[in-house]
GROMACS .gro file of C-alpha atoms in nm:
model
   74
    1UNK     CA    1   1.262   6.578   8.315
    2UNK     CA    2   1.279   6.899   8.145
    3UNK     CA    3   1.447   7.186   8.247
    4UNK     CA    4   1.367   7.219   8.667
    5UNK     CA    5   1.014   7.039   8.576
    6UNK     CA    6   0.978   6.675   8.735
    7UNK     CA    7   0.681   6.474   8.859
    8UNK     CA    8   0.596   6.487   9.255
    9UNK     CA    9   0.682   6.186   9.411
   10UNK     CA   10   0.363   6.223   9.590
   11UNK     CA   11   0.049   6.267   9.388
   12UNK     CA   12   0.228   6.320   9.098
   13UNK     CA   13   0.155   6.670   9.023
   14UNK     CA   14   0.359   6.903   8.789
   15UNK     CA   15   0.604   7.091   8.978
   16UNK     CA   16   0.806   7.380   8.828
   17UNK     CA   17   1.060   7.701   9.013
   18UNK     CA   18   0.967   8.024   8.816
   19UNK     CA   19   1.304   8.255   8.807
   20UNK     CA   20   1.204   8.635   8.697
   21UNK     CA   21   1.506   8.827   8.602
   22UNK     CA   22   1.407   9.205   8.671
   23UNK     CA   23   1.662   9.477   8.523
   24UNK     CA   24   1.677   9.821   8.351
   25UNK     CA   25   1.683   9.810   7.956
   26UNK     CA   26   2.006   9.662   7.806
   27UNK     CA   27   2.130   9.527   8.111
   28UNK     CA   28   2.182   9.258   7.994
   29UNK     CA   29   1.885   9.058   8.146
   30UNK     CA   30   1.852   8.806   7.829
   31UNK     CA   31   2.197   8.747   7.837
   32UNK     CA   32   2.201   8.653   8.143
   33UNK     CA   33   1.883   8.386   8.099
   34UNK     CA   34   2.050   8.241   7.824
   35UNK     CA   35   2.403   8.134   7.953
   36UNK     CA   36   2.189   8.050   8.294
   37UNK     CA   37   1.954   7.839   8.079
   38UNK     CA   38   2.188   7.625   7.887
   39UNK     CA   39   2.416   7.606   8.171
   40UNK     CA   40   2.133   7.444   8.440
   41UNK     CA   41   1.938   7.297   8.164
   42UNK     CA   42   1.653   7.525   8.220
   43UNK     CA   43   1.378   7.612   7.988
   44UNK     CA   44   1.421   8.032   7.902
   45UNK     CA   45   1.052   8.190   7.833
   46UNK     CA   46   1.130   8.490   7.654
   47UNK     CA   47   0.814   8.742   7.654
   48UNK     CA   48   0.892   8.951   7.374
   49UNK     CA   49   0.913   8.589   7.118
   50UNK     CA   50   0.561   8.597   7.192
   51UNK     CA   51   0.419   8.942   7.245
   52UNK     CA   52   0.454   9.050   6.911
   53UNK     CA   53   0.227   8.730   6.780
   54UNK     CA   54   0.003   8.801   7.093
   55UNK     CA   55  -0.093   9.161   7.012
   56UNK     CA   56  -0.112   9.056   6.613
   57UNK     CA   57  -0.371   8.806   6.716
   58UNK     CA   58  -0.570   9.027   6.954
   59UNK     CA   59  -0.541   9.306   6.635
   60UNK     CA   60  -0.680   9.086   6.363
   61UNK     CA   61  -0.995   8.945   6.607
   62UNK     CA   62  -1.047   9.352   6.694
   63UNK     CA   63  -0.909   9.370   7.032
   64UNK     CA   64  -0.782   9.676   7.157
   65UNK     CA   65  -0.431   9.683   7.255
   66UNK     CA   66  -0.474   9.950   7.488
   67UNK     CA   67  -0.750  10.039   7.724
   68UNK     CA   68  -0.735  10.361   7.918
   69UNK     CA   69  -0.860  10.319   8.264
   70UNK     CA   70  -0.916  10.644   8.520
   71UNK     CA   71  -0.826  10.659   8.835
   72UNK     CA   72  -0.905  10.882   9.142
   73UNK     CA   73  -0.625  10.974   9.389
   74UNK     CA   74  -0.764  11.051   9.753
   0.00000   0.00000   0.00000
């Protein structure tokens, strides 16, 4: 078992609970993660680890980061 993963009973299919922690900027959101991820034994996902490597990838390969879109309002 890792974190709030474990094996159906039935079928044995991966289950896993998703917890989103939604906040304003320094509110302490990753704080928060952390002491509730060592404390239930949960595994803490932290987007920005892996944004930075995400848009260096996309960069080098000639992605663009950004791609304006347009939109009508009726």
């Amino acid at each position: 078992m890792y974190g709030n993963q474990h094996f159906s009973e039935m079928g044995g299919e991966l289950e896993m609970n998703i917890y989103y922690i939604g906040g304003s900027p320094c509110a302490g959101k990753s704080s928060v993660a952390e002491i509730l991820s060592k404390k239930h034994d949960l595994y803490y996902f932290k987007t920005d680890d892996f944004l930075d490597r995400y848009m260096q990838t996309g960069a080098r390969k000639g992605y663009s980061i950004l791609v304006a879109a347009h939109f009508e309002l009726k």
